[in-house]
Amino acid sequence: MGVADTDLANAIRALSMDAVEAANSGHPGMPMGMADVATVLFTRYLKFDPTEPKWPDRDRFVLSAGHGSMLIYALLHLTGYAAPTIDDVRNFRQIGSPCAGHPENFELPGVECTTGPLGQGLAMAVGMAAAERHLNAVFGDTVVDHRTWVIAGDGCLMEGINHEAVGLAGTLGLGRLNVLWDDNRITIDGAVALSSSEDIPVRYRASGWHVAECDGHDFADIDRALAEAAADPRPSLVQCRTIIGKGAPNKQGTSKTHGSPLGKDEVAAARAALGWTHAPFEIPGDIAAAWRRYGERGAETRAAWESRLAAHVDGAEFSRRMAGDVELEDATGWAFATWDEVPTSVATRKASEFALTGLTAAMPELIGGSADLTGSNFTKTDSLKTFSASDYAGRYINYGIREFGMAAAMNGMALHGGVIPFGGTFLVFSDYARPAIRLSALQRARVVYVMTHDSIGVGEDGPTHQPIEHVMSLRMIPGLDVYRPCDAVETAECWALALARKDGPGLLALSRQNLPLLREGGDMLSARGAYRLRAATADRRVVLIATGSEVAIAVEAADRLEGQGIGADVVSMPCWSRFDAQDAGYRADVLPADTLKVSVEAGTTLGWERYTGDGGLRIGIDGFGASGPSGALYTHFGLTAEAIADKIIAKLQS
Amino acid sequence: MGVADTDLANAIRALSMDAVEAANSGHPGMPMGMADVATVLFTRYLKFDPTEPKWPDRDRFVLSAGHGSMLIYALLHLTGYAAPTIDDVRNFRQIGSPCAGHPENFELPGVECTTGPLGQGLAMAVGMAAAERHLNAVFGDTVVDHRTWVIAGDGCLMEGINHEAVGLAGTLGLGRLNVLWDDNRITIDGAVALSSSEDIPVRYRASGWHVAECDGHDFADIDRALAEAAADPRPSLVQCRTIIGKGAPNKQGTSKTHGSPLGKDEVAAARAALGWTHAPFEIPGDIAAAWRRYGERGAETRAAWESRLAAHVDGAEFSRRMAGDVELEDATGWAFATWDEVPTSVATRKASEFALTGLTAAMPELIGGSADLTGSNFTKTDSLKTFSASDYAGRYINYGIREFGMAAAMNGMALHGGVIPFGGTFLVFSDYARPAIRLSALQRARVVYVMTHDSIGVGEDGPTHQPIEHVMSLRMIPGLDVYRPCDAVETAECWALALARKDGPGLLALSRQNLPLLREGGDMLSARGAYRLRAATADRRVVLIATGSEVAIAVEAADRLEGQGIGADVVSMPCWSRFDAQDAGYRADVLPADTLKVSVEAGTTLGWERYTGDGGLRIGIDGFGASGPSGALYTHFGLTAEAIADKIIAKLQS
């Protein structure tokens, strides 16, 4: 468009240098090194329309190397997105600017996901590419036909999750996924060779990927490599040989450009070397106009797409799925649809399967899976056929033994939209997926984690497989709703609540062992997070607060207390975050001040002081578990009605 | 020795079937499938002496596929270890039996590490092999000359951590590491091909490994492949083509044998197919004797080694290192050795470097490293030269961008003995390493985690890089001592405390930002976990309890309160677990009942109820952080002396 590629790329370099310099912190090396590749991608390949950043059929662009955030801020600004403005860019890394240190999906349309925790951007892109293929299989090429592009650095490729993401994408044959690897041979500590001797292309090919390579500073060569990647039916890795900090004459090619401002002198030297004579944050009119014109090219494509969607026989359904609204009342109805078949004594993991049977039948947007524990997690229903390279219409993903990769892929699917992902593993392995669970919450992504085998009830597998600190430490992740239902009714309720929440994740902690039914359904009591399951008969002196598999034990303990004339309420508390959001009056009614409050949960007691107060009792497990039959373990750890009642009586008498 | 290999292997199969059947739970498929390979390993390659399970120069054997625990229990029993006895095996998976569901290093000598969480066994073996090479470089072939052998399944190879472990071992050239891959093409959900299309040998070769392969049921072929692996100077993967559940005629080769008892009929069929006519748990005399003789072969080798050690010029130093005793007084002295150089205002990550300077100079057993954040974690001192394939005498490992792999390798080093590992990353990435941190605690391994950038003090990098829930959720891991020192004195003290604890891990949460010196050293107050840093001048009405970077802010807030005539103590609480272990009198003195207790910590407030009580105030951050300069963020989140004092005054007046 009349302006040289070099000038377009140097605009990115200049904004990046200037913003980092103004903030006096940041990462200039990556944006300067990848400016040429990004220029080719955004001007010749990426399908996008800055005036409609959420256009469903846009290409997804993921900056997996999120520390190079100025690259995407520069690109969004230059191509004409409403934000960031040049003032936003000037305020890079300041409170209130959408140009945060790392790209945050909730700050800027055009930022598809939050990146920075290395490796996860690429792994989320796998989920985006999977969602695209699924929706394509359902709705066809006329409305779903886009690619997912990733820029990743050596850190993203060295992290363990990369192995999981590469394996998943290769097995699923996600050819619409193209990863541009910033191969600059530099990490923070120095040369990549200090810590790695891997032949990365060989590894990718071993998992069924196509690998192209190019000189990352030769526009024609980049163009050729991207064309190859776009044409190849396999997922592609494009090895872009680059120089980190390219353009900074004295620091480029070294780790000095990675995570610190170049400094005034080096910025001046870079300006001279690049022939960039303009003031900080100033983009000359012709270059700005050229970038803007590239940004405008998508409008026509999008308009054509809008017409096709309007004419599509299932256009309304497509739009419904992309909107992602789920009414709580509907979800509750579906979760209870198979209620007549549910046994009165059933593990909550099995109750979850009954709920899912109704939900997956009614909600075509649900895509399930498990990290190779399908038969234990009970995550696959008859409605869910396998999603595979030979059938993208399927709705069940065999994630393999890849808990972290599964969680990250689910984040990508949720952020792509049009699908609602859920996936299972054992609760103890939530630790493997924890960095992605945190990102679900931070990104406000609707992902539902099905975490079964949620306590010492695991039994014989022993301490490595028995969660102790997990439920409580998951409750601490801001924005994550942790549900631990006590029976089949609460399980169905919690499923409905998790699905009806559009702006964040839910995690269900489910029992391996059978649990009795404790109440009738129909009143959605779980929505309040905690409620009085049973009121005292005798004068109330005790309130037992329990979750999950320990609620039935608490009820039995209350029976024993009542037998001795001690009135005892039982409160079931399936979801702390929902209870904490209730008004003070409700909370005080459920947990009255003038009683002995006793928590019962087969896990760490740290944290339960919040509800039991100073004078309360906390019954749980503060060490590791043991190997033995589940019932024997409950006795061993003092989690029986008898032991609990005895402790309470002793406390009342003390 | 007169008994056929097949009979030796079938003894393993029989014990495995019988024990799983008796427990009515467990995993027969792996031990039956790998019985032949294990027989060759234990009778012809593994260097061990059952009468001295902790002999320092023994080969290390890691059953990474820990669910197949009956394989190692059978081998230890058959080769003549004092435990497990046949009664222990009969009580497989029962409370009190050392034959737990998964192998636990603290239950049985001969079990080198706790396995079960997939992928971690192999990754720990990388650390063991690194420790061996280091001690070999220091003490020579005459006292250190052993191998590390691993049995791993497809799960171990599919997990992300495998990529990190393979990359690390390849880069470090750990040729003494040999991994026997149980290539049975089956996972829990069915065929491996359901979730993976990877050419695994190609991937290993891409990282500098040697790959051999064999028919895992042909003893001569197994022998040939293990000989190749032992001879090759590179780390070796031996692809053992096996049939899962080999010997169970109707179920072998399917996932049905993986995680459930075979059932009475199939056990009978297997006995018939194997020609094993003996009663459950009964090993015929000739086979038992043959196994026992294989177990006895190591005694002579060990005796020769003992003689060499006795004659070795540094034999006493070698034994000292292997014993691993560290006196607290010594460690404290070393941690303060460079005290004169420490500035009065210094980040605790930098104070940690000063402490490490003295410690690493005095303690040759310390081996440090960082997951590619050396210049940020300040983990490398002048005493630490790089550990690499060309210099195993070095004591600093460039772990690369592999937080989980680093943590697991450190576990392996600590369990190997003779070295004390420490390693650094950002605290927020403790999530990546969390499964291995849990295993440090469960295995009672002395690993010291150096986790810097421990709060919103990270500043501009924003919410992905700012810990919120991390410190508290780490405190919940049983047996992990979490230290959050407030200044240079506490940092040195906490380092000494962590190193002097032989039976478990410590984690230091350290600030990015500078912090003032708050007291004189010399009294090791951190040992009590919490102490009164400053006593109230006016009548005491308030006790501020703070940790790390917030202690100085609490002191300032106390000044403001005192200025208004409100007496306020300040308690510094660097380590909760140590404080909880103090007697009730001390705890009541530090946190007296008749005061308003206020916690101040730049992280989640959930959990602080333990010390503030019902009527207390908890000041912290319960949502995600933000991108901006550190000081601006502290103001934004209300963590200033002024804001805190105002809240306290409002509370006192309410």
Short mmCIF file of N, CA, C and O in Angstrom, two decimals, chain A residues 573-623:
data_model
loop_
_atom_site.label_atom_id
_atom_site.label_comp_id
_atom_site.label_asym_id
_atom_site.label_seq_id
_atom_site.Cartn_x
_atom_site.Cartn_y
_atom_site.Cartn_z
N MET A 573 -22.66 -26.79 53.10
CA MET A 573 -22.02 -25.61 52.50
C MET A 573 -21.30 -25.99 51.21
O MET A 573 -20.07 -26.06 51.16
N PRO A 574 -22.05 -26.21 50.14
CA PRO A 574 -21.40 -26.68 48.92
C PRO A 574 -20.50 -25.66 48.24
O PRO A 574 -19.61 -26.04 47.49
N CYS A 575 -20.69 -24.36 48.53
CA CYS A 575 -19.90 -23.36 47.79
C CYS A 575 -19.64 -22.13 48.66
O CYS A 575 -20.54 -21.31 48.86
N TRP A 576 -18.41 -22.01 49.12
CA TRP A 576 -18.05 -20.88 49.99
C TRP A 576 -18.25 -19.53 49.32
O TRP A 576 -18.75 -18.60 49.93
N SER A 577 -17.84 -19.39 48.08
CA SER A 577 -17.88 -18.07 47.45
C SER A 577 -19.32 -17.59 47.30
O SER A 577 -19.60 -16.40 47.44
N ARG A 578 -20.23 -18.51 47.05
CA ARG A 578 -21.64 -18.11 46.96
C ARG A 578 -22.18 -17.73 48.34
O ARG A 578 -22.97 -16.79 48.47
N PHE A 579 -21.79 -18.45 49.36
CA PHE A 579 -22.27 -18.12 50.70
C PHE A 579 -21.73 -16.75 51.13
O PHE A 579 -22.47 -15.93 51.69
N ASP A 580 -20.46 -16.50 50.85
CA ASP A 580 -19.87 -15.22 51.25
C ASP A 580 -20.55 -14.05 50.55
O ASP A 580 -20.47 -12.91 51.03
N ALA A 581 -21.20 -14.31 49.43
CA ALA A 581 -21.88 -13.24 48.68
C ALA A 581 -23.30 -12.99 49.19
O ALA A 581 -23.97 -12.05 48.74
N GLN A 582 -23.79 -13.79 50.14
CA GLN A 582 -25.13 -13.56 50.69
C GLN A 582 -25.11 -12.38 51.66
O GLN A 582 -24.05 -12.00 52.16
N ASP A 583 -26.29 -11.84 51.93
CA ASP A 583 -26.32 -10.70 52.86
C ASP A 583 -26.06 -11.16 54.30
O ASP A 583 -26.18 -12.34 54.63
N ALA A 584 -25.71 -10.21 55.14
CA ALA A 584 -25.29 -10.52 56.50
C ALA A 584 -26.41 -11.21 57.29
O ALA A 584 -26.15 -12.10 58.11
N GLY A 585 -27.62 -10.81 57.02
CA GLY A 585 -28.75 -11.40 57.75
C GLY A 585 -28.86 -12.90 57.47
O GLY A 585 -29.04 -13.70 58.40
N TYR A 586 -28.76 -13.25 56.21
CA TYR A 586 -28.84 -14.67 55.86
C TYR A 586 -27.69 -15.44 56.50
O TYR A 586 -27.87 -16.50 57.09
N ARG A 587 -26.51 -14.89 56.40
CA ARG A 587 -25.33 -15.59 56.93
C ARG A 587 -25.45 -15.77 58.45
O ARG A 587 -25.13 -16.83 58.98
N ALA A 588 -25.95 -14.73 59.13
CA ALA A 588 -26.08 -14.84 60.59
C ALA A 588 -27.16 -15.84 60.96
O ALA A 588 -27.08 -16.49 62.00
N ASP A 589 -28.16 -15.95 60.13
CA ASP A 589 -29.21 -16.92 60.43
C ASP A 589 -28.70 -18.35 60.29
O ASP A 589 -29.00 -19.22 61.10
N VAL A 590 -27.89 -18.58 59.25
CA VAL A 590 -27.37 -19.93 59.03
C VAL A 590 -26.30 -20.29 60.07
O VAL A 590 -26.23 -21.43 60.53
N LEU A 591 -25.51 -19.28 60.41
CA LEU A 591 -24.42 -19.51 61.38
C LEU A 591 -24.62 -18.59 62.59
O LEU A 591 -23.91 -17.60 62.73
N PRO A 592 -25.57 -18.91 63.45
CA PRO A 592 -25.91 -18.00 64.55
C PRO A 592 -24.77 -17.88 65.56
O PRO A 592 -24.01 -18.82 65.76
N ALA A 593 -24.71 -16.73 66.17
CA ALA A 593 -23.56 -16.38 67.01
C ALA A 593 -23.48 -17.18 68.30
O ALA A 593 -22.39 -17.46 68.79
N ASP A 594 -24.62 -17.58 68.81
CA ASP A 594 -24.62 -18.13 70.17
C ASP A 594 -24.55 -19.66 70.21
O ASP A 594 -25.15 -20.29 71.06
N THR A 595 -23.82 -20.24 69.26
CA THR A 595 -23.75 -21.70 69.20
C THR A 595 -22.29 -22.15 69.05
O THR A 595 -21.44 -21.36 68.62
N LEU A 596 -22.06 -23.40 69.38
CA LEU A 596 -20.76 -23.99 69.08
C LEU A 596 -20.77 -24.40 67.61
O LEU A 596 -21.58 -25.23 67.20
N LYS A 597 -19.89 -23.80 66.85
CA LYS A 597 -19.86 -24.13 65.42
C LYS A 597 -18.71 -25.11 65.16
O LYS A 597 -17.59 -24.91 65.61
N VAL A 598 -19.05 -26.15 64.40
CA VAL A 598 -18.12 -27.25 64.17
C VAL A 598 -18.03 -27.53 62.68
O VAL A 598 -19.04 -27.83 62.04
N SER A 599 -16.86 -27.40 62.14
CA SER A 599 -16.70 -27.73 60.72
C SER A 599 -16.28 -29.18 60.58
O SER A 599 -15.51 -29.70 61.40
N VAL A 600 -16.81 -29.82 59.56
CA VAL A 600 -16.45 -31.22 59.28
C VAL A 600 -16.15 -31.32 57.79
O VAL A 600 -17.05 -31.20 56.94
N GLU A 601 -14.89 -31.51 57.48
CA GLU A 601 -14.49 -31.66 56.08
C GLU A 601 -13.22 -32.50 56.06
O GLU A 601 -12.29 -32.24 56.82
N ALA A 602 -13.17 -33.49 55.19
CA ALA A 602 -12.03 -34.41 55.14
C ALA A 602 -10.86 -33.77 54.42
O ALA A 602 -10.38 -34.26 53.39
N GLY A 603 -10.38 -32.67 54.98
CA GLY A 603 -9.25 -31.96 54.39
C GLY A 603 -8.72 -30.98 55.42
O GLY A 603 -9.13 -31.00 56.59
N THR A 604 -7.82 -30.12 54.97
CA THR A 604 -7.18 -29.17 55.89
C THR A 604 -8.22 -28.37 56.67
O THR A 604 -9.25 -27.97 56.13
N THR A 605 -7.92 -28.13 57.93
CA THR A 605 -8.84 -27.31 58.76
C THR A 605 -8.50 -25.83 58.65
O THR A 605 -9.31 -24.99 59.03
N LEU A 606 -7.31 -25.53 58.16
CA LEU A 606 -6.90 -24.13 58.02
C LEU A 606 -7.87 -23.43 57.07
O LEU A 606 -8.04 -23.86 55.93
N GLY A 607 -8.47 -22.36 57.53
CA GLY A 607 -9.45 -21.64 56.72
C GLY A 607 -10.85 -21.75 57.31
O GLY A 607 -11.65 -20.83 57.18
N TRP A 608 -11.13 -22.86 57.98
CA TRP A 608 -12.47 -23.05 58.53
C TRP A 608 -12.74 -22.14 59.72
O TRP A 608 -13.89 -21.96 60.13
N GLU A 609 -11.67 -21.53 60.28
CA GLU A 609 -11.87 -20.56 61.36
C GLU A 609 -12.84 -19.46 60.91
O GLU A 609 -13.52 -18.85 61.74
N ARG A 610 -12.88 -19.20 59.60
CA ARG A 610 -13.79 -18.17 59.09
C ARG A 610 -15.22 -18.40 59.56
O ARG A 610 -15.93 -17.43 59.85
N TYR A 611 -15.66 -19.64 59.62
CA TYR A 611 -17.06 -19.92 59.97
C TYR A 611 -17.24 -20.48 61.37
O TYR A 611 -18.29 -20.31 61.96
N THR A 612 -16.22 -21.16 61.89
CA THR A 612 -16.40 -21.70 63.25
C THR A 612 -16.11 -20.66 64.32
O THR A 612 -16.60 -20.78 65.44
N GLY A 613 -15.32 -19.65 63.96
CA GLY A 613 -14.96 -18.64 64.93
C GLY A 613 -13.98 -19.16 65.96
O GLY A 613 -13.58 -20.32 65.95
N ASP A 614 -13.60 -18.25 66.88
CA ASP A 614 -12.57 -18.55 67.88
C ASP A 614 -12.89 -19.79 68.70
O ASP A 614 -12.04 -20.63 68.95
N GLY A 615 -14.12 -19.87 69.14
CA GLY A 615 -14.46 -20.92 70.09
C GLY A 615 -14.90 -22.21 69.43
O GLY A 615 -15.25 -23.17 70.13
N GLY A 616 -14.86 -22.26 68.11
CA GLY A 616 -15.41 -23.43 67.41
C GLY A 616 -14.46 -24.61 67.38
O GLY A 616 -13.35 -24.56 67.90
N LEU A 617 -14.97 -25.64 66.74
CA LEU A 617 -14.19 -26.87 66.56
C LEU A 617 -14.00 -27.09 65.07
O LEU A 617 -14.94 -26.91 64.28
N ARG A 618 -12.81 -27.51 64.70
CA ARG A 618 -12.57 -27.82 63.29
C ARG A 618 -12.11 -29.26 63.18
O ARG A 618 -11.06 -29.63 63.71
N ILE A 619 -12.93 -30.05 62.51
CA ILE A 619 -12.61 -31.47 62.38
C ILE A 619 -12.26 -31.76 60.93
O ILE A 619 -13.04 -31.48 60.01
N GLY A 620 -11.05 -32.26 60.74
CA GLY A 620 -10.57 -32.51 59.38
C GLY A 620 -9.26 -33.26 59.43
O GLY A 620 -9.00 -34.01 60.37
N ILE A 621 -8.44 -33.06 58.42
CA ILE A 621 -7.16 -33.78 58.32
C ILE A 621 -6.08 -32.78 57.93
O ILE A 621 -6.16 -32.16 56.88
N ASP A 622 -5.08 -32.62 58.79
CA ASP A 622 -4.03 -31.65 58.52
C ASP A 622 -2.69 -32.27 58.15
O ASP A 622 -1.69 -31.56 58.03
N GLY A 623 -2.68 -33.58 58.01
CA GLY A 623 -1.48 -34.26 57.50
C GLY A 623 -1.84 -35.00 56.23
O GLY A 623 -2.96 -34.86 55.73
#
